Coordinates of C-alpha atoms in Angstrom, one line a residue:
L228 CA -57.7 -61.0 41.1
G229 CA -57.7 -63.2 44.2
I230 CA -59.4 -65.9 46.2
A231 CA -60.2 -66.1 49.9
G232 CA -61.0 -69.2 51.9
R233 CA -61.7 -70.2 55.5
D234 CA -61.2 -73.6 57.1
D235 CA -63.0 -76.1 54.9
Q236 CA -64.6 -73.4 52.7
D237 CA -62.5 -72.8 49.6
D238 CA -64.2 -69.7 48.4
I239 CA -65.6 -66.9 50.7
V240 CA -66.0 -63.2 50.5
Q241 CA -63.8 -61.3 53.0
G242 CA -64.2 -57.7 54.0
I243 CA -62.2 -55.3 56.2
V244 CA -63.7 -52.5 58.3
L245 CA -61.3 -49.6 58.7
M246 CA -61.7 -47.2 61.6
R247 CA -61.3 -43.5 61.0
R248 CA -58.2 -41.9 62.3
G249 CA -58.7 -40.5 65.8
Q250 CA -61.7 -42.6 66.7
Q251 CA -61.9 -44.8 69.8
S252 CA -61.4 -48.5 69.2
L253 CA -63.8 -50.2 71.6
P254 CA -66.9 -48.0 71.0
T255 CA -66.3 -48.3 67.2
I256 CA -66.1 -52.1 67.5
H257 CA -69.3 -52.3 69.5
R258 CA -71.1 -50.1 66.9
V259 CA -69.9 -52.4 64.1
E260 CA -71.0 -55.5 66.0
A261 CA -74.4 -54.0 66.5
E262 CA -74.8 -53.1 62.8
V263 CA -73.6 -56.6 61.7
E264 CA -76.2 -58.2 64.0
R265 CA -78.9 -55.9 62.6
I266 CA -78.0 -56.9 59.0
N267 CA -78.0 -60.6 59.9
S268 CA -81.3 -60.5 61.7
M269 CA -83.2 -58.5 59.1
D270 CA -82.8 -61.0 56.2
M271 CA -81.0 -58.3 54.2
L272 CA -78.6 -60.9 52.8
P273 CA -79.2 -63.7 50.2
P274 CA -80.4 -67.1 51.7
G275 CA -77.5 -68.9 53.3
V276 CA -75.3 -65.9 53.5
R277 CA -74.3 -64.5 56.9
I278 CA -71.6 -62.1 58.1
E279 CA -69.2 -63.6 60.7
R280 CA -66.5 -61.9 62.7
I281 CA -63.0 -63.3 62.1
Y282 CA -60.9 -60.8 64.0
D283 CA -61.1 -57.5 65.8
R284 CA -59.0 -55.5 68.3
S285 CA -61.2 -56.1 71.3
D286 CA -59.2 -59.2 72.6
L287 CA -55.9 -57.4 72.2
I288 CA -57.3 -54.3 73.9
K289 CA -58.4 -56.4 76.8
I290 CA -55.0 -57.9 77.1
T291 CA -53.4 -54.4 76.9
T292 CA -55.8 -53.1 79.6
N293 CA -54.9 -56.0 81.9
T294 CA -51.2 -55.4 81.3
V295 CA -51.5 -51.7 82.2
L296 CA -53.5 -52.5 85.3
H297 CA -51.0 -55.2 86.3
N298 CA -48.1 -52.7 85.8
L299 CA -49.9 -50.1 87.9
V300 CA -50.7 -52.4 90.8
F301 CA -47.3 -54.1 90.7
G302 CA -45.5 -50.7 90.5
I303 CA -47.4 -49.3 93.5
V304 CA -46.7 -52.4 95.6
L305 CA -43.0 -52.5 94.6
V306 CA -42.5 -48.8 95.4
F307 CA -44.3 -49.2 98.7
F308 CA -42.2 -52.2 99.8
V309 CA -38.9 -50.6 98.7
Q310 CA -39.6 -47.4 100.5
W311 CA -40.7 -49.3 103.6
I312 CA -37.7 -51.6 103.6
F313 CA -35.2 -48.7 103.2
L314 CA -36.8 -46.0 105.3
G315 CA -38.4 -48.3 107.9
D316 CA -41.6 -46.3 108.1
L317 CA -44.9 -47.7 106.9
R318 CA -46.7 -44.3 106.6
S319 CA -44.0 -42.6 104.6
A320 CA -44.0 -45.6 102.2
F321 CA -47.7 -45.1 101.7
I322 CA -47.2 -41.4 101.0
V323 CA -44.7 -42.2 98.3
A324 CA -46.8 -44.9 96.7
A325 CA -49.8 -42.6 96.5
T326 CA -48.0 -40.5 93.9
I327 CA -48.3 -43.2 91.3
P328 CA -52.1 -43.4 90.8
F329 CA -52.3 -39.6 91.1
A330 CA -49.7 -39.1 88.3
L331 CA -51.3 -41.8 86.1
F332 CA -54.8 -40.4 86.5
F333 CA -53.5 -36.9 85.9
A334 CA -51.9 -38.1 82.6
I335 CA -55.1 -39.9 81.6
G336 CA -57.1 -36.8 82.3
I337 CA -54.9 -34.7 80.1
M338 CA -55.1 -37.3 77.3
V339 CA -58.9 -37.2 77.6
L340 CA -59.0 -33.4 77.4
R341 CA -56.7 -33.4 74.4
G342 CA -58.6 -36.2 72.6
E343 CA -55.6 -38.6 72.7
S344 CA -55.9 -42.4 73.0
A345 CA -54.1 -44.6 75.4
N346 CA -52.2 -47.7 74.3
L347 CA -49.6 -50.2 75.6
L348 CA -46.7 -48.1 74.5
S349 CA -47.9 -44.8 75.9
V350 CA -49.3 -45.9 79.2
G351 CA -47.8 -49.4 79.8
A352 CA -44.2 -48.2 79.3
I353 CA -44.3 -45.5 82.1
D354 CA -41.4 -46.0 84.6
F355 CA -42.9 -45.5 88.0
G356 CA -39.4 -45.1 89.5
L357 CA -39.0 -41.9 87.6
I358 CA -42.5 -40.7 88.6
V359 CA -41.9 -41.1 92.3
D360 CA -38.3 -39.9 92.3
A361 CA -39.3 -36.4 93.3
T362 CA -41.7 -37.7 95.9
V363 CA -39.0 -39.8 97.5
I364 CA -36.7 -36.8 97.9
M365 CA -39.5 -34.8 99.4
V366 CA -40.8 -37.4 101.9
E367 CA -37.3 -38.4 103.0
N368 CA -36.4 -34.8 103.7
I369 CA -39.6 -34.2 105.6
Y370 CA -39.1 -37.4 107.6
R371 CA -35.5 -36.4 108.4
D372 CA -36.4 -32.9 109.5
L373 CA -39.2 -34.1 111.7
A374 CA -36.8 -36.6 113.3
E375 CA -34.2 -33.9 113.9
A376 CA -36.8 -31.5 115.3
G377 CA -38.0 -34.2 117.7
A378 CA -34.4 -34.9 118.7
R379 CA -33.8 -31.2 119.5
S380 CA -36.9 -31.1 121.6
E381 CA -35.8 -34.0 123.6
Q382 CA -32.3 -32.5 124.2
N383 CA -34.0 -29.2 125.3
G384 CA -36.3 -31.1 127.6
D385 CA -39.5 -29.9 125.8
G386 CA -42.6 -32.0 126.0
P387 CA -44.7 -33.2 123.1
E388 CA -47.0 -30.1 123.5
A389 CA -44.1 -27.7 123.0
H390 CA -44.5 -27.6 119.2
G391 CA -47.8 -29.3 118.4
L392 CA -49.4 -29.3 115.0
A393 CA -48.2 -25.8 114.2
G394 CA -44.6 -26.8 114.7
K395 CA -45.1 -29.9 112.6
L396 CA -46.6 -27.9 109.7
A397 CA -43.8 -25.4 109.9
T398 CA -41.2 -28.2 109.7
I399 CA -42.9 -29.7 106.7
F400 CA -43.1 -26.4 105.0
R401 CA -39.5 -25.7 105.6
S402 CA -38.5 -29.2 104.4
A403 CA -40.5 -28.8 101.2
T404 CA -39.0 -25.4 100.4
E405 CA -35.5 -26.8 101.0
V406 CA -35.7 -29.3 98.1
N407 CA -38.1 -27.7 95.7
R408 CA -35.4 -26.4 93.4
S409 CA -33.5 -29.7 93.4
I410 CA -36.7 -31.6 92.6
F411 CA -37.7 -29.2 89.8
F412 CA -34.3 -29.4 88.1
S413 CA -34.1 -33.2 88.4
A414 CA -37.5 -33.5 86.7
A415 CA -36.4 -31.0 84.0
I416 CA -33.4 -33.2 83.3
I417 CA -35.6 -36.2 82.9
I418 CA -38.0 -34.4 80.5
I419 CA -35.0 -33.1 78.5
G420 CA -34.1 -36.8 77.9
F421 CA -37.4 -37.3 76.1
V422 CA -37.1 -34.2 73.9
P423 CA -35.6 -36.3 70.9
L424 CA -38.8 -38.4 70.9
F425 CA -40.9 -35.3 70.3
T426 CA -38.9 -34.6 67.1
L427 CA -39.5 -38.0 65.5
S428 CA -41.6 -38.1 62.4
G429 CA -43.1 -40.7 60.2
V430 CA -43.8 -44.2 61.6
E431 CA -41.4 -43.6 64.5
G432 CA -43.1 -40.4 65.5
H433 CA -46.5 -42.1 65.5
I434 CA -45.3 -45.0 67.6
F435 CA -43.0 -43.2 70.1
G436 CA -44.6 -39.7 70.2
P437 CA -47.5 -40.7 72.4
M438 CA -45.2 -42.4 74.8
A439 CA -43.1 -39.2 75.2
K440 CA -46.3 -37.1 75.7
T441 CA -47.7 -39.5 78.3
Y442 CA -44.4 -39.5 80.1
A443 CA -44.4 -35.7 80.2
Y444 CA -48.0 -35.7 81.5
A445 CA -47.2 -38.3 84.2
L446 CA -44.1 -36.4 85.3
A447 CA -46.1 -33.2 85.5
G448 CA -48.7 -35.0 87.6
G449 CA -46.0 -36.5 89.8
L450 CA -44.5 -33.0 90.4
L451 CA -47.9 -31.6 91.2
A452 CA -48.5 -34.5 93.7
T453 CA -45.0 -34.0 95.2
F454 CA -45.6 -30.3 95.9
T455 CA -49.2 -30.6 97.1
V456 CA -50.4 -34.1 97.9
S457 CA -47.2 -35.4 99.6
P458 CA -46.8 -32.5 102.1
A459 CA -50.6 -32.7 102.9
L460 CA -50.4 -36.5 103.5
S461 CA -47.2 -36.0 105.5
A462 CA -49.0 -33.5 107.8
F463 CA -52.0 -35.9 108.1
L464 CA -50.2 -39.3 108.5
L465 CA -46.8 -38.6 110.0
P466 CA -46.7 -38.1 113.8
E467 CA -45.3 -34.9 115.3
R468 CA -42.2 -36.7 116.4
V469 CA -40.5 -39.5 114.4
S470 CA -37.3 -41.3 115.0
E471 CA -35.0 -41.9 112.1
T472 CA -33.7 -45.5 112.4
E473 CA -31.7 -47.6 110.0
T474 CA -33.3 -50.9 109.0
F475 CA -31.4 -54.2 108.9
I476 CA -31.0 -53.9 105.1
V477 CA -29.6 -50.4 105.3
R478 CA -27.1 -51.4 108.1
S479 CA -26.0 -54.3 106.0
L480 CA -25.5 -52.2 102.9
R481 CA -23.7 -49.6 104.9
R482 CA -21.2 -52.2 106.2
L483 CA -20.4 -53.0 102.6
Y484 CA -20.5 -49.4 101.3
D485 CA -18.3 -47.7 104.0
P486 CA -15.0 -49.7 103.2
V487 CA -15.6 -49.4 99.5
L488 CA -16.0 -45.6 99.8
E489 CA -12.9 -45.3 102.0
F490 CA -10.9 -47.4 99.5
A491 CA -12.1 -45.2 96.5
L492 CA -11.2 -42.0 98.3
Q493 CA -7.7 -43.2 99.2
N494 CA -7.0 -44.7 95.8
R495 CA -8.4 -42.2 93.3
V496 CA -6.3 -43.1 90.4
V497 CA -7.2 -46.8 90.6
T498 CA -10.9 -46.0 91.1
L499 CA -11.0 -43.6 88.1
S500 CA -9.0 -46.0 85.9
A501 CA -11.3 -48.9 86.8
T502 CA -14.4 -46.7 86.1
A503 CA -13.0 -45.8 82.7
A504 CA -12.3 -49.4 81.9
V505 CA -15.9 -50.4 82.8
V506 CA -17.2 -47.6 80.5
V507 CA -15.1 -48.8 77.6
L508 CA -16.1 -52.4 78.2
S509 CA -19.7 -51.4 78.4
I510 CA -19.5 -49.6 75.1
A511 CA -17.9 -52.6 73.5
A512 CA -20.4 -55.0 74.9
G513 CA -23.3 -52.7 74.0
R514 CA -22.4 -53.0 70.3
L515 CA -22.9 -56.8 70.6
L516 CA -26.5 -56.4 71.8
G517 CA -29.3 -57.1 69.5
L518 CA -31.6 -54.3 68.5
E519 CA -35.3 -54.3 67.9
F520 CA -37.5 -51.5 66.4
L521 CA -40.4 -52.4 68.6
P522 CA -40.8 -54.5 71.8
H523 CA -42.4 -57.8 71.1
L524 CA -46.2 -57.8 71.6
E525 CA -48.0 -61.1 71.8
E526 CA -51.1 -60.7 69.6
G527 CA -52.4 -64.2 70.1
N528 CA -52.3 -65.1 66.4
L529 CA -50.1 -66.3 63.5
W530 CA -49.7 -64.6 60.2
I531 CA -48.2 -67.0 57.7
R532 CA -47.1 -66.0 54.2
A533 CA -46.4 -68.5 51.5
T534 CA -44.4 -67.4 48.5
M535 CA -45.0 -69.7 45.5
P536 CA -43.2 -69.7 42.1
P537 CA -43.9 -66.3 40.4
A538 CA -45.4 -67.8 37.2
I539 CA -48.0 -69.8 39.0
S540 CA -51.6 -69.3 37.9
L541 CA -54.5 -68.4 40.2
N542 CA -56.2 -71.8 39.9
E543 CA -53.0 -73.8 40.3
G544 CA -51.9 -71.7 43.2
N545 CA -55.3 -72.0 44.9
S546 CA -55.0 -75.8 44.9
Y547 CA -51.8 -75.5 47.1
V548 CA -53.4 -72.8 49.2
N549 CA -56.4 -75.0 50.1
R550 CA -54.0 -77.8 51.1
I551 CA -51.9 -75.5 53.2
R552 CA -55.0 -74.1 54.9
K553 CA -56.1 -77.7 55.7
I554 CA -52.7 -78.5 57.4
V555 CA -52.7 -75.3 59.4
S556 CA -56.3 -75.8 60.6
D557 CA -55.5 -79.3 61.8
V558 CA -53.2 -77.9 64.5
P559 CA -55.1 -78.1 67.8
E560 CA -53.8 -74.8 69.1
I561 CA -55.3 -72.9 66.1
E562 CA -58.9 -71.7 66.3
T563 CA -59.6 -70.9 62.6
V564 CA -57.6 -70.2 59.4
V565 CA -58.4 -67.6 56.7
S566 CA -56.4 -67.6 53.5
Q567 CA -55.9 -64.9 51.0
Q568 CA -54.3 -65.5 47.6
G569 CA -53.5 -62.8 45.1
R570 CA -54.7 -59.3 45.7
P571 CA -58.1 -57.7 46.7
D572 CA -60.5 -56.4 44.1
D573 CA -59.8 -52.8 45.2
G574 CA -56.1 -53.1 44.4
T575 CA -54.9 -51.8 47.8
D576 CA -52.4 -54.6 48.2
A577 CA -50.7 -55.1 44.9
T578 CA -49.2 -58.5 44.6
G579 CA -49.3 -61.6 42.3
Y580 CA -51.0 -65.0 42.4
F581 CA -47.8 -66.3 43.9
N582 CA -48.4 -64.6 47.2
A583 CA -50.7 -66.3 49.8
E584 CA -51.3 -65.2 53.3
F585 CA -52.9 -67.1 56.2
F586 CA -54.4 -65.6 59.3
A587 CA -54.6 -68.0 62.2
P588 CA -56.0 -66.9 65.6
L589 CA -54.8 -69.0 68.5
R590 CA -56.8 -70.6 71.2
P591 CA -56.2 -69.6 74.9
E592 CA -52.9 -71.0 76.1
K593 CA -54.6 -73.1 78.8
E594 CA -56.1 -75.2 75.9
W595 CA -52.7 -76.0 74.3
R596 CA -50.9 -79.2 74.4
A597 CA -48.6 -79.7 77.4
G598 CA -45.1 -78.2 77.0
F599 CA -46.1 -76.2 73.9
D600 CA -45.4 -72.5 73.5
K601 CA -45.7 -70.3 70.5
D602 CA -42.0 -70.8 69.4
R603 CA -42.4 -74.6 69.5
L604 CA -45.7 -74.3 67.7
T605 CA -44.2 -72.2 64.9
R606 CA -41.2 -74.5 64.5
E607 CA -43.5 -77.6 64.3
L608 CA -45.8 -75.9 61.7
S609 CA -42.9 -74.6 59.7
A610 CA -41.2 -78.0 59.5
K611 CA -44.5 -79.6 58.5
L612 CA -45.2 -77.1 55.7
T613 CA -41.7 -77.0 54.4
E614 CA -41.6 -80.8 54.1
E615 CA -45.0 -81.0 52.5
F616 CA -44.5 -78.2 50.0
P617 CA -40.9 -78.1 48.7
G618 CA -40.2 -75.0 46.6
I619 CA -42.7 -72.8 48.6
E620 CA -41.1 -70.4 51.0
F621 CA -42.9 -69.7 54.3
N622 CA -42.7 -66.7 56.7
F623 CA -44.2 -66.6 60.2
S624 CA -45.2 -63.3 61.9
Q625 CA -48.2 -61.7 63.6
Y626 CA -51.1 -59.7 62.1
I627 CA -50.3 -56.2 63.4
Q628 CA -46.5 -56.8 63.5
D629 CA -46.5 -57.8 59.9
N630 CA -48.5 -54.7 58.8
V631 CA -46.2 -52.4 60.8
Q632 CA -43.1 -53.9 59.4
E633 CA -44.4 -53.6 55.8
A634 CA -45.4 -50.0 56.4
V635 CA -41.9 -49.2 57.7
S636 CA -39.9 -50.8 54.9
G637 CA -42.3 -51.6 52.1
V638 CA -41.3 -55.2 52.2
K639 CA -43.4 -58.1 53.4
G640 CA -40.8 -59.3 56.0
E641 CA -39.4 -58.5 59.4
N642 CA -36.0 -57.4 58.1
S643 CA -35.0 -56.6 54.5
I644 CA -32.1 -55.7 52.3
K645 CA -32.9 -53.6 49.2
L646 CA -30.7 -54.1 46.2
F647 CA -31.0 -51.2 43.8
G648 CA -30.1 -51.4 40.1
S649 CA -31.6 -51.2 36.5
D650 CA -31.0 -54.7 35.2
L651 CA -33.3 -57.3 36.5
A652 CA -31.1 -60.3 35.6
T653 CA -28.1 -58.7 37.4
L654 CA -30.3 -57.9 40.4
T655 CA -31.5 -61.4 40.7
K656 CA -28.0 -62.9 40.4
T657 CA -26.6 -60.6 43.0
A658 CA -29.6 -61.1 45.4
N659 CA -29.1 -64.9 45.3
E660 CA -25.4 -64.4 46.1
I661 CA -26.4 -62.2 49.1
K662 CA -28.9 -64.9 50.1
A663 CA -26.1 -67.5 50.0
V664 CA -24.0 -65.4 52.3
L665 CA -26.8 -64.8 54.8
Q666 CA -27.6 -68.5 55.0
G667 CA -24.4 -68.9 56.9
V668 CA -25.3 -66.3 59.5
P669 CA -26.4 -67.8 62.8
G670 CA -29.9 -66.9 64.0
I671 CA -31.3 -65.9 60.6
T672 CA -34.6 -67.6 59.6
D673 CA -37.3 -67.1 56.9
L674 CA -34.6 -66.0 54.4
A675 CA -35.9 -65.5 50.8
V676 CA -35.4 -63.3 47.7
F677 CA -38.4 -61.6 46.2
N678 CA -37.9 -62.8 42.6
S679 CA -38.8 -60.4 39.9
M680 CA -38.1 -62.8 37.1
G681 CA -39.9 -66.0 36.2
Q682 CA -43.0 -64.8 34.3
P683 CA -43.3 -66.8 31.0
T684 CA -43.2 -64.2 28.2
I685 CA -43.6 -64.5 24.5
R686 CA -41.0 -62.4 22.8
I687 CA -41.2 -61.3 19.1
D688 CA -38.0 -60.0 17.5
V689 CA -38.5 -58.5 14.1
D690 CA -36.0 -59.5 11.4
R691 CA -35.6 -56.1 9.7
I692 CA -33.7 -57.5 6.7
A693 CA -36.4 -60.1 6.0
A694 CA -39.1 -57.6 6.6
G695 CA -37.5 -55.2 4.2
R696 CA -37.6 -57.7 1.4
Y697 CA -41.4 -57.7 1.8
G698 CA -41.5 -53.9 2.1
L699 CA -42.6 -54.1 5.7
A700 CA -41.6 -51.8 8.5
P701 CA -41.3 -53.0 12.1
G702 CA -44.3 -50.8 12.9
D703 CA -46.4 -52.7 10.4
I704 CA -45.6 -56.0 12.0
N705 CA -46.2 -54.7 15.5
A706 CA -49.6 -53.3 14.5
A707 CA -50.6 -56.7 13.0
V708 CA -49.6 -58.6 16.1
Q709 CA -51.3 -56.1 18.3
T710 CA -54.5 -56.5 16.4
A711 CA -54.4 -60.3 16.4
I712 CA -53.4 -60.8 20.0
G713 CA -54.5 -57.7 21.9
G714 CA -57.5 -56.8 19.7
Q715 CA -58.7 -53.6 18.0
S716 CA -61.8 -51.6 18.3
A717 CA -64.3 -52.3 15.5
G718 CA -67.1 -50.1 16.6
D719 CA -69.3 -49.2 19.6
V720 CA -72.4 -50.5 21.3
Y721 CA -74.7 -47.9 22.7
E722 CA -76.9 -48.5 25.8
D723 CA -80.6 -48.1 25.2
G724 CA -81.9 -44.9 26.5
S725 CA -78.5 -43.6 27.4
D726 CA -75.5 -42.0 25.9
R727 CA -73.2 -44.6 27.4
H728 CA -71.3 -46.6 24.8
F729 CA -68.8 -49.4 24.9
P730 CA -66.2 -50.4 22.3
I731 CA -66.4 -53.7 20.4
I732 CA -62.9 -55.3 20.5
V733 CA -62.1 -57.9 17.9
R734 CA -59.2 -60.3 18.1
L735 CA -58.3 -63.8 17.1
A736 CA -59.8 -66.8 19.0
E737 CA -57.7 -68.1 21.9
R738 CA -56.6 -71.3 20.0
Y739 CA -54.9 -69.1 17.4
R740 CA -52.8 -67.1 20.0
Q741 CA -52.2 -69.7 22.7
S742 CA -48.7 -71.0 22.0
V743 CA -45.5 -70.0 20.2
E744 CA -46.4 -72.3 17.3
S745 CA -49.8 -70.7 16.8
I746 CA -48.3 -67.2 17.0
D747 CA -45.6 -68.3 14.5
R748 CA -48.5 -68.9 12.0
L749 CA -50.1 -65.5 12.4
T750 CA -50.5 -64.0 9.0
I751 CA -49.1 -60.6 8.0
G752 CA -50.6 -58.8 5.0
V753 CA -48.0 -57.7 2.4
P754 CA -49.2 -55.3 -0.3
N755 CA -48.4 -56.2 -3.9
P756 CA -48.5 -53.0 -6.0
A757 CA -48.2 -54.9 -9.3
T758 CA -51.4 -56.8 -8.8
N759 CA -53.0 -54.3 -6.4
S760 CA -53.6 -57.2 -4.0
V761 CA -52.5 -58.3 -0.5
T762 CA -50.4 -61.4 0.1
Q763 CA -50.6 -63.2 3.4
I764 CA -47.3 -64.5 4.9
P765 CA -46.7 -66.2 8.3
L766 CA -45.1 -64.1 11.0
K767 CA -42.2 -66.5 11.3
E768 CA -41.0 -65.3 7.9
V769 CA -40.2 -61.8 9.2
A770 CA -39.8 -62.3 13.0
K771 CA -38.5 -64.8 15.6
V772 CA -41.0 -65.8 18.2
S773 CA -39.6 -67.3 21.4
L774 CA -40.7 -68.1 25.0
V775 CA -38.5 -66.4 27.5
S776 CA -38.5 -65.7 31.2
G777 CA -39.6 -62.1 31.8
A778 CA -40.4 -59.8 34.8
S779 CA -43.2 -61.1 37.0
F780 CA -43.1 -58.3 39.5
I781 CA -41.3 -54.9 39.6
Y782 CA -40.4 -53.3 42.9
R783 CA -39.7 -49.5 42.9
E784 CA -38.7 -47.0 45.5
Q785 CA -37.8 -43.3 44.9
Q786 CA -38.2 -43.9 41.1
Q787 CA -35.5 -46.6 41.3
R788 CA -35.9 -50.3 40.6
Y789 CA -34.8 -52.6 43.5
L790 CA -35.0 -56.2 44.6
P791 CA -35.7 -57.0 48.3
I792 CA -34.1 -59.9 50.3
K793 CA -36.2 -60.5 53.5
F794 CA -35.2 -62.4 56.6
S795 CA -36.1 -62.7 60.3

């Protein structure tokens, strides 16, 4: 059914360990590694056989974890400096930045309690600006009220001891209650914006649902920190009297903003017209933007698919696969190459011998040739393979990315067009016409048609008139051909000591059914009632045997036949 190979080994046994849904990745990987080590160390395998790891998620999980930590630290630092630059107070900037780790840890705690897992989309995509929005409002209002209270005390000639800690706490309490309703409704508006994500189902729901939940948890944590932690930190860190001063940046922005605001108020028609024009232009420009189903995630590997002629045999195709694997493994940036031709023995990935897939993990980028990135590496390898193997179509992707794309569309390609119809010849002709049109579209690569035709097929057309002369019905001829080529049960073999039995199939030897000429000479028995005997005639006397191009692969969706065109 298929052949797997690795580097200079042309035939290996490859297995995949699947994790149960809802389990944690890293603990599962560690348990699998321990079990593999136990099997290898206890001589449970035949001599010379050893289980080796080719790929697991641990490296990608480490990259994801580092990305999340980087986003967390960078977000805190960025919020801290922005608040410091615009408010001009170091302590209030620290109070605002403290909301981020509190909200993130709150979200992670809820996820742990609910048994949910964290990933790059759910945790790494959190916008810290939205999380601290409520805290910024709260802290700025507290800071302003403390400054105004201090200014009133100076005007009244009160000393610093006139209000003290009790006065500061009362001012903070009053400031917090002034903006609590505004903060709550602003957070509610943000959460409402994520409601559509909660309604997604299928693949989209599995991908974007966790992100929406994590956002909701983080916003809830941010609100909790705003109403509890921020006032407490303000009472602890802010002095009883503060002075509200404009920083250099704020003064510079105000010098630009004041005349613009004055012009807008004095020229309302011009302002509103210009705003409407900007909105219209933005909508028009937005339609020209490219769209992606998922953000690009660098997995650190290449997944190369080679599509050979549909009628190729397993052995003939394997000779090309071994050569392709050798060329790919010679690239210095590639650590190892594993090839898969055909389909696995369990039939979970139905495909033909024409399909070969190559998994190539990449070395760390610091070990790459100078000036090389992944795009340049892909272009170089694609050009080399296309030049060496004309007639074979190559597609470049990544391991997880390719599996997600195939799960979404059912087609082994990044993008696909599905052409539905009942006649395979018409579908093939129309698909090639669509391919010719797409070839002229800038930016399209890896363009190919998944051909359904091309399988050499022996076709037998019964000549009903000739068969009638011999007194044969089409069913008689079909039965004779079926017996000669397909075989017929001639009895059973019973297993000793068991009731299990197996049919004995009898058919002609391969040399008598290997070509059109040999099938032409198949004999058909014609009864002769006059002599009560059977006369043997060749099949070509009552049927036409020809070699035609038939269906090699049939694609179906919703009980309809279709032909896919894939491209990147």
